[in-house]
């Protein structure tokens, strides 16, 4: 493996600088004979803004006293992710990448007053159907102890080597006893962008989403996951929250949410309103 390209930040960088670079990419994609270089990004002493945390909990449906939700550290680390995606030596254009899967493990609760150190790594890639996948590994530390970790799988459409596609088993659909109906308003993407800093154009307006081939704006995958987590009872720590994003939710939307009790947690899904077709499936269990 090549020596990682390392970025060290004295404070959390701005999302805006990364998005400005993403709008004017000079990247050709990953050549079929290449391997994605290794990247690392670190920052220490990240503090949680209580007003931003409260706004995040409200937008995602968490109780006001929910503390730091399991999905929130990924929001805090988002600026590190965009800095890596838009680095001059990162060959894949940031615009157009798709969030496919996510696995989060929470080892211990994180206090809203905690000082958090983040480490982010990208190591290698896998060729998939019609494109390339890579994992973004994020670790969070409090007092030098790992309290939270995430593996985010990203997909980019491009030419692939013949016969090299990685195949994955299909997830079983949960079998909830009942469903809740959720109405997702047209401005949900803009509301989540305000509390997360993720202003990807595919989430904001119909005209900005059409620039990337979508009929209308789509909701953030991490909002959908957070909304599911807010609807469930958190398992005993350490816990593992896993999700597969199956298809985008175009806004506005009416969807069905349901979960199925498991021995050590629950499986969950967001489904189309009138069809047994999932937008996402996942589970939240004891790790």
mmCIF file of C-alpha atoms in Angstrom:
data_model
loop_
_atom_site.group_PDB
_atom_site.id
_atom_site.type_symbol
_atom_site.label_atom_id
_atom_site.label_comp_id
_atom_site.label_asym_id
_atom_site.label_seq_id
_atom_site.Cartn_x
_atom_site.Cartn_y
_atom_site.Cartn_z
ATOM 1 C CA UNK A 1 0.000 0.000 0.000
ATOM 2 C CA UNK A 2 1.233 3.476 -0.850
ATOM 3 C CA UNK A 3 2.207 6.006 1.810
ATOM 4 C CA UNK A 4 -0.986 7.870 2.781
ATOM 5 C CA UNK A 5 -1.516 11.458 1.760
ATOM 6 C CA UNK A 6 -2.054 13.114 5.142
ATOM 7 C CA UNK A 7 -4.036 16.227 5.991
ATOM 8 C CA UNK A 8 -3.797 17.611 9.528
ATOM 9 C CA UNK A 9 -6.128 20.398 10.627
ATOM 10 C CA UNK A 10 -5.788 22.609 13.691
ATOM 11 C CA UNK A 11 -9.569 23.112 13.649
ATOM 12 C CA UNK A 12 -12.465 21.678 11.700
ATOM 13 C CA UNK A 13 -12.262 23.045 8.115
ATOM 14 C CA UNK A 14 -15.143 24.774 6.387
ATOM 15 C CA UNK A 15 -17.487 22.830 4.126
ATOM 16 C CA UNK A 16 -17.681 25.820 1.782
ATOM 17 C CA UNK A 17 -14.078 25.620 0.620
ATOM 18 C CA UNK A 18 -14.513 21.960 -0.267
ATOM 19 C CA UNK A 19 -17.731 22.553 -2.190
ATOM 20 C CA UNK A 20 -16.146 25.383 -4.175
ATOM 21 C CA UNK A 21 -13.408 22.999 -5.317
ATOM 22 C CA UNK A 22 -16.001 20.332 -6.104
ATOM 23 C CA UNK A 23 -17.831 22.673 -8.490
ATOM 24 C CA UNK A 24 -14.755 23.052 -10.698
ATOM 25 C CA UNK A 25 -13.175 19.593 -10.783
ATOM 26 C CA UNK A 26 -10.182 18.765 -12.952
ATOM 27 C CA UNK A 27 -10.437 15.021 -12.493
ATOM 28 C CA UNK A 28 -10.725 12.154 -14.929
ATOM 29 C CA UNK A 29 -11.897 9.390 -12.591
ATOM 30 C CA UNK A 30 -10.021 6.260 -11.575
ATOM 31 C CA UNK A 31 -8.302 4.414 -14.428
ATOM 32 C CA UNK A 32 -9.178 0.720 -14.629
ATOM 33 C CA UNK A 33 -5.535 -0.205 -13.960
ATOM 34 C CA UNK A 34 -5.210 2.145 -10.987
ATOM 35 C CA UNK A 35 -5.889 1.765 -7.277
ATOM 36 C CA UNK A 36 -7.251 4.625 -5.224
ATOM 37 C CA UNK A 37 -4.417 6.243 -3.232
ATOM 38 C CA UNK A 38 -4.527 6.133 0.559
ATOM 39 C CA UNK A 39 -5.644 9.321 2.320
ATOM 40 C CA UNK A 40 -5.846 10.398 5.950
ATOM 41 C CA UNK A 41 -7.284 13.476 7.629
ATOM 42 C CA UNK A 42 -7.171 14.371 11.317
ATOM 43 C CA UNK A 43 -8.417 17.113 13.593
ATOM 44 C CA UNK A 44 -8.352 17.406 17.365
ATOM 45 C CA UNK A 45 -10.482 19.127 19.947
ATOM 46 C CA UNK A 46 -13.773 19.409 18.045
ATOM 47 C CA UNK A 47 -16.442 20.906 20.296
ATOM 48 C CA UNK A 48 -20.162 20.450 19.797
ATOM 49 C CA UNK A 49 -22.202 23.623 19.330
ATOM 50 C CA UNK A 50 -25.285 23.116 21.554
ATOM 51 C CA UNK A 51 -27.536 25.208 19.303
ATOM 52 C CA UNK A 52 -26.511 23.273 16.192
ATOM 53 C CA UNK A 53 -26.993 19.983 18.028
ATOM 54 C CA UNK A 54 -30.475 21.034 19.154
ATOM 55 C CA UNK A 55 -31.381 22.059 15.602
ATOM 56 C CA UNK A 56 -30.104 18.715 14.267
ATOM 57 C CA UNK A 57 -32.192 16.762 16.770
ATOM 58 C CA UNK A 58 -35.292 18.746 15.812
ATOM 59 C CA UNK A 59 -34.847 18.319 12.035
ATOM 60 C CA UNK A 60 -34.196 14.575 12.381
ATOM 61 C CA UNK A 61 -36.982 13.862 14.864
ATOM 62 C CA UNK A 62 -34.909 13.093 17.962
ATOM 63 C CA UNK A 63 -36.198 13.943 21.440
ATOM 64 C CA UNK A 64 -34.775 17.257 22.730
ATOM 65 C CA UNK A 65 -33.058 15.320 25.541
ATOM 66 C CA UNK A 66 -31.555 12.696 23.212
ATOM 67 C CA UNK A 67 -27.967 13.761 23.931
ATOM 68 C CA UNK A 68 -25.611 13.223 20.990
ATOM 69 C CA UNK A 69 -27.413 10.920 18.511
ATOM 70 C CA UNK A 70 -25.449 8.015 17.043
ATOM 71 C CA UNK A 71 -25.519 9.657 13.598
ATOM 72 C CA UNK A 72 -24.277 13.083 14.699
ATOM 73 C CA UNK A 73 -20.500 12.450 14.824
ATOM 74 C CA UNK A 74 -20.640 11.726 11.093
ATOM 75 C CA UNK A 75 -22.025 15.224 10.599
ATOM 76 C CA UNK A 76 -19.174 16.667 12.666
ATOM 77 C CA UNK A 77 -16.629 14.791 10.528
ATOM 78 C CA UNK A 78 -18.282 15.809 7.241
ATOM 79 C CA UNK A 79 -15.841 18.676 6.539
ATOM 80 C CA UNK A 80 -12.936 16.207 6.710
ATOM 81 C CA UNK A 81 -14.677 13.954 4.199
ATOM 82 C CA UNK A 82 -15.194 16.769 1.687
ATOM 83 C CA UNK A 83 -11.577 17.906 2.088
ATOM 84 C CA UNK A 84 -10.416 14.429 1.046
ATOM 85 C CA UNK A 85 -12.926 14.097 -1.810
ATOM 86 C CA UNK A 86 -11.775 17.424 -3.274
ATOM 87 C CA UNK A 87 -8.042 16.979 -2.714
ATOM 88 C CA UNK A 88 -6.071 17.568 -5.960
ATOM 89 C CA UNK A 89 -4.660 14.026 -5.824
ATOM 90 C CA UNK A 90 -8.038 12.362 -5.222
ATOM 91 C CA UNK A 91 -8.877 11.131 -8.751
ATOM 92 C CA UNK A 92 -12.657 10.719 -8.435
ATOM 93 C CA UNK A 93 -14.866 13.818 -8.941
ATOM 94 C CA UNK A 94 -16.774 14.660 -5.761
ATOM 95 C CA UNK A 95 -19.908 15.734 -7.615
ATOM 96 C CA UNK A 96 -21.961 12.705 -8.547
ATOM 97 C CA UNK A 97 -20.669 10.298 -5.902
ATOM 98 C CA UNK A 98 -23.407 8.236 -4.223
ATOM 99 C CA UNK A 99 -23.681 7.097 -0.598
ATOM 100 C CA UNK A 100 -24.438 3.352 -0.823
ATOM 101 C CA UNK A 101 -24.015 1.866 2.658
ATOM 102 C CA UNK A 102 -23.030 2.861 6.177
ATOM 103 C CA UNK A 103 -22.071 0.996 9.337
ATOM 104 C CA UNK A 104 -21.746 2.943 12.601
ATOM 105 C CA UNK A 105 -20.527 1.442 15.866
ATOM 106 C CA UNK A 106 -20.968 3.419 19.071
ATOM 107 C CA UNK A 107 -18.795 2.110 21.905
ATOM 108 C CA UNK A 108 -19.669 4.670 24.565
ATOM 109 C CA UNK A 109 -22.010 7.662 24.918
ATOM 110 C CA UNK A 110 -20.580 10.999 23.804
ATOM 111 C CA UNK A 111 -21.237 13.947 26.081
ATOM 112 C CA UNK A 112 -22.444 17.169 24.412
ATOM 113 C CA UNK A 113 -19.562 18.866 26.270
ATOM 114 C CA UNK A 114 -16.914 16.421 24.999
ATOM 115 C CA UNK A 115 -13.777 17.412 23.103
ATOM 116 C CA UNK A 116 -13.585 15.008 20.154
ATOM 117 C CA UNK A 117 -10.623 14.001 17.996
ATOM 118 C CA UNK A 118 -11.385 12.626 14.523
ATOM 119 C CA UNK A 119 -9.351 10.417 12.201
ATOM 120 C CA UNK A 120 -10.564 9.715 8.664
ATOM 121 C CA UNK A 121 -9.011 7.201 6.273
ATOM 122 C CA UNK A 122 -9.625 6.123 2.694
ATOM 123 C CA UNK A 123 -7.782 2.961 1.726
ATOM 124 C CA UNK A 124 -8.161 1.355 -1.703
ATOM 125 C CA UNK A 125 -11.237 0.597 -3.767
ATOM 126 C CA UNK A 126 -13.453 -2.175 -5.166
ATOM 127 C CA UNK A 127 -14.841 -2.399 -8.672
ATOM 128 C CA UNK A 128 -18.617 -2.727 -8.648
ATOM 129 C CA UNK A 129 -21.364 -2.915 -11.248
ATOM 130 C CA UNK A 130 -21.025 0.164 -13.478
ATOM 131 C CA UNK A 131 -18.481 1.877 -11.278
ATOM 132 C CA UNK A 132 -16.078 1.923 -8.365
ATOM 133 C CA UNK A 133 -16.656 1.770 -4.605
ATOM 134 C CA UNK A 134 -14.460 2.903 -1.757
ATOM 135 C CA UNK A 135 -14.806 3.043 2.024
ATOM 136 C CA UNK A 136 -14.407 6.140 4.173
ATOM 137 C CA UNK A 137 -13.437 5.045 7.689
ATOM 138 C CA UNK A 138 -14.015 7.599 10.452
ATOM 139 C CA UNK A 139 -12.980 7.147 14.085
ATOM 140 C CA UNK A 140 -13.896 9.455 16.969
ATOM 141 C CA UNK A 141 -11.868 9.615 20.177
ATOM 142 C CA UNK A 142 -12.537 11.224 23.544
ATOM 143 C CA UNK A 143 -9.573 11.347 25.928
ATOM 144 C CA UNK A 144 -7.680 9.136 23.439
ATOM 145 C CA UNK A 145 -10.297 6.388 23.701
ATOM 146 C CA UNK A 146 -12.250 5.342 20.615
ATOM 147 C CA UNK A 147 -15.920 5.970 21.382
ATOM 148 C CA UNK A 148 -17.440 5.869 17.884
ATOM 149 C CA UNK A 149 -16.555 4.629 14.397
ATOM 150 C CA UNK A 150 -18.121 4.611 10.955
ATOM 151 C CA UNK A 151 -17.529 2.922 7.614
ATOM 152 C CA UNK A 152 -19.213 4.856 4.810
ATOM 153 C CA UNK A 153 -19.278 3.159 1.392
ATOM 154 C CA UNK A 154 -19.270 5.522 -1.587
ATOM 155 C CA UNK A 155 -19.953 4.695 -5.256
ATOM 156 C CA UNK A 156 -18.855 6.559 -8.381
ATOM 157 C CA UNK A 157 -20.164 5.616 -11.817
ATOM 158 C CA UNK A 158 -17.442 4.975 -14.396
ATOM 159 C CA UNK A 159 -15.869 2.367 -16.651
ATOM 160 C CA UNK A 160 -14.889 -0.868 -14.853
ATOM 161 C CA UNK A 161 -12.422 -3.663 -15.696
ATOM 162 C CA UNK A 162 -14.139 -6.642 -17.307
ATOM 163 C CA UNK A 163 -15.010 -9.430 -14.870
ATOM 164 C CA UNK A 164 -13.878 -7.525 -11.788
ATOM 165 C CA UNK A 165 -17.200 -6.589 -10.192
ATOM 166 C CA UNK A 166 -17.644 -7.244 -6.471
ATOM 167 C CA UNK A 167 -20.956 -9.002 -5.815
ATOM 168 C CA UNK A 168 -22.925 -8.583 -2.595
ATOM 169 C CA UNK A 169 -25.720 -10.755 -1.167
ATOM 170 C CA UNK A 170 -29.101 -9.045 -1.109
ATOM 171 C CA UNK A 171 -30.337 -7.951 2.301
ATOM 172 C CA UNK A 172 -33.521 -9.561 3.579
ATOM 173 C CA UNK A 173 -36.416 -7.150 3.903
ATOM 174 C CA UNK A 174 -37.614 -6.591 7.475
ATOM 175 C CA UNK A 175 -41.128 -7.799 8.256
ATOM 176 C CA UNK A 176 -42.672 -5.101 10.443
ATOM 177 C CA UNK A 177 -45.985 -5.776 12.134
ATOM 178 C CA UNK A 178 -47.146 -2.273 11.216
ATOM 179 C CA UNK A 179 -45.969 0.847 9.407
ATOM 180 C CA UNK A 180 -45.965 4.561 10.136
ATOM 181 C CA UNK A 181 -46.622 7.014 7.315
ATOM 182 C CA UNK A 182 -44.128 9.857 7.053
ATOM 183 C CA UNK A 183 -44.635 12.941 4.913
ATOM 184 C CA UNK A 184 -41.314 14.385 3.777
ATOM 185 C CA UNK A 185 -41.727 18.029 2.639
ATOM 186 C CA UNK A 186 -40.069 19.565 -0.432
ATOM 187 C CA UNK A 187 -37.695 21.649 1.705
ATOM 188 C CA UNK A 188 -36.428 18.710 3.791
ATOM 189 C CA UNK A 189 -33.104 18.702 1.937
ATOM 190 C CA UNK A 190 -32.577 22.397 2.611
ATOM 191 C CA UNK A 191 -33.559 21.973 6.264
ATOM 192 C CA UNK A 192 -31.054 19.152 6.723
ATOM 193 C CA UNK A 193 -28.367 21.075 4.845
ATOM 194 C CA UNK A 194 -28.663 23.909 7.383
ATOM 195 C CA UNK A 195 -27.997 21.610 10.345
ATOM 196 C CA UNK A 196 -25.425 19.324 8.686
ATOM 197 C CA UNK A 197 -23.516 21.650 6.361
ATOM 198 C CA UNK A 198 -24.132 19.229 3.468
ATOM 199 C CA UNK A 199 -25.248 21.529 0.658
ATOM 200 C CA UNK A 200 -24.860 19.004 -2.147
ATOM 201 C CA UNK A 201 -26.927 20.434 -5.003
ATOM 202 C CA UNK A 202 -28.900 17.224 -5.569
ATOM 203 C CA UNK A 203 -30.696 17.844 -2.253
ATOM 204 C CA UNK A 204 -31.721 21.494 -2.576
ATOM 205 C CA UNK A 205 -34.070 22.384 -5.450
ATOM 206 C CA UNK A 206 -35.575 20.683 -8.511
ATOM 207 C CA UNK A 207 -33.426 22.737 -10.885
ATOM 208 C CA UNK A 208 -30.178 21.986 -9.027
ATOM 209 C CA UNK A 209 -30.997 18.273 -8.871
ATOM 210 C CA UNK A 210 -31.748 18.198 -12.608
ATOM 211 C CA UNK A 211 -28.166 19.280 -13.275
ATOM 212 C CA UNK A 212 -27.164 15.799 -12.069
ATOM 213 C CA UNK A 213 -29.878 13.768 -13.764
ATOM 214 C CA UNK A 214 -32.564 13.717 -11.064
ATOM 215 C CA UNK A 215 -36.154 14.730 -11.813
ATOM 216 C CA UNK A 216 -36.449 16.483 -8.451
ATOM 217 C CA UNK A 217 -34.322 17.086 -5.377
ATOM 218 C CA UNK A 218 -33.662 14.007 -3.219
ATOM 219 C CA UNK A 219 -33.419 13.752 0.541
ATOM 220 C CA UNK A 220 -30.040 13.158 2.213
ATOM 221 C CA UNK A 221 -29.413 9.507 3.006
ATOM 222 C CA UNK A 222 -28.042 10.462 6.422
ATOM 223 C CA UNK A 223 -31.263 12.340 7.233
ATOM 224 C CA UNK A 224 -33.239 9.193 6.390
ATOM 225 C CA UNK A 225 -30.979 7.088 8.607
ATOM 226 C CA UNK A 226 -31.142 9.585 11.465
ATOM 227 C CA UNK A 227 -34.941 9.745 11.182
ATOM 228 C CA UNK A 228 -35.100 5.945 11.490
ATOM 229 C CA UNK A 229 -32.784 5.982 14.510
ATOM 230 C CA UNK A 230 -34.982 8.621 16.139
ATOM 231 C CA UNK A 231 -38.004 6.327 15.732
ATOM 232 C CA UNK A 232 -36.348 3.345 17.454
ATOM 233 C CA UNK A 233 -35.277 2.384 20.952
ATOM 234 C CA UNK A 234 -31.493 2.509 21.199
ATOM 235 C CA UNK A 235 -29.937 -0.902 21.973
ATOM 236 C CA UNK A 236 -27.546 -1.385 24.845
ATOM 237 C CA UNK A 237 -24.064 -0.048 24.092
ATOM 238 C CA UNK A 238 -21.907 -0.910 22.297
ATOM 239 C CA UNK A 239 -24.383 -0.805 19.402
ATOM 240 C CA UNK A 240 -24.127 -1.116 15.623
ATOM 241 C CA UNK A 241 -26.307 0.841 13.182
ATOM 242 C CA UNK A 242 -26.149 -0.489 9.611
ATOM 243 C CA UNK A 243 -27.963 0.718 6.496
ATOM 244 C CA UNK A 244 -28.144 0.030 2.767
ATOM 245 C CA UNK A 245 -29.537 2.828 0.607
ATOM 246 C CA UNK A 246 -31.602 1.193 -2.167
ATOM 247 C CA UNK A 247 -33.116 4.105 -4.104
ATOM 248 C CA UNK A 248 -33.375 7.880 -3.637
ATOM 249 C CA UNK A 249 -36.387 9.535 -2.003
ATOM 250 C CA UNK A 250 -37.496 12.330 -4.334
ATOM 251 C CA UNK A 251 -39.125 15.301 -2.641
ATOM 252 C CA UNK A 252 -41.830 15.851 -1.653
ATOM 253 C CA UNK A 253 -42.637 12.278 -0.675
ATOM 254 C CA UNK A 254 -44.960 10.140 1.395
ATOM 255 C CA UNK A 255 -43.183 7.018 2.645
ATOM 256 C CA UNK A 256 -43.781 4.167 5.075
ATOM 257 C CA UNK A 257 -41.467 3.358 7.979
ATOM 258 C CA UNK A 258 -41.490 0.080 9.895
ATOM 259 C CA UNK A 259 -39.233 -1.914 12.170
ATOM 260 C CA UNK A 260 -39.054 -5.547 13.242
ATOM 261 C CA UNK A 261 -37.904 -6.565 16.701
ATOM 262 C CA UNK A 262 -34.820 -8.764 16.804
ATOM 263 C CA UNK A 263 -33.244 -10.602 19.728
ATOM 264 C CA UNK A 264 -30.643 -7.870 20.240
ATOM 265 C CA UNK A 265 -32.235 -4.867 18.535
ATOM 266 C CA UNK A 266 -34.368 -4.191 15.472
ATOM 267 C CA UNK A 267 -34.361 -4.284 11.677
ATOM 268 C CA UNK A 268 -35.962 -1.358 9.869
ATOM 269 C CA UNK A 269 -36.961 -0.081 6.448
ATOM 270 C CA UNK A 270 -38.376 2.940 4.674
ATOM 271 C CA UNK A 271 -40.696 1.742 1.904
ATOM 272 C CA UNK A 272 -42.602 3.270 -0.979
ATOM 273 C CA UNK A 273 -46.092 4.378 -0.021
ATOM 274 C CA UNK A 274 -48.004 1.865 -2.175
ATOM 275 C CA UNK A 275 -45.368 -0.764 -2.981
ATOM 276 C CA UNK A 276 -43.122 -3.187 -1.120
ATOM 277 C CA UNK A 277 -40.059 -1.527 -2.603
ATOM 278 C CA UNK A 278 -37.549 -0.200 -0.066
ATOM 279 C CA UNK A 279 -35.782 3.125 -0.145
ATOM 280 C CA UNK A 280 -33.466 1.827 2.555
ATOM 281 C CA UNK A 281 -33.077 -1.188 4.830
ATOM 282 C CA UNK A 282 -30.986 -1.590 7.937
ATOM 283 C CA UNK A 283 -30.607 -2.781 11.501
ATOM 284 C CA UNK A 284 -29.666 -1.368 14.893
ATOM 285 C CA UNK A 285 -28.373 -4.062 17.202
ATOM 286 C CA UNK A 286 -25.970 -4.702 20.027
ATOM 287 C CA UNK A 287 -22.453 -4.736 18.593
#
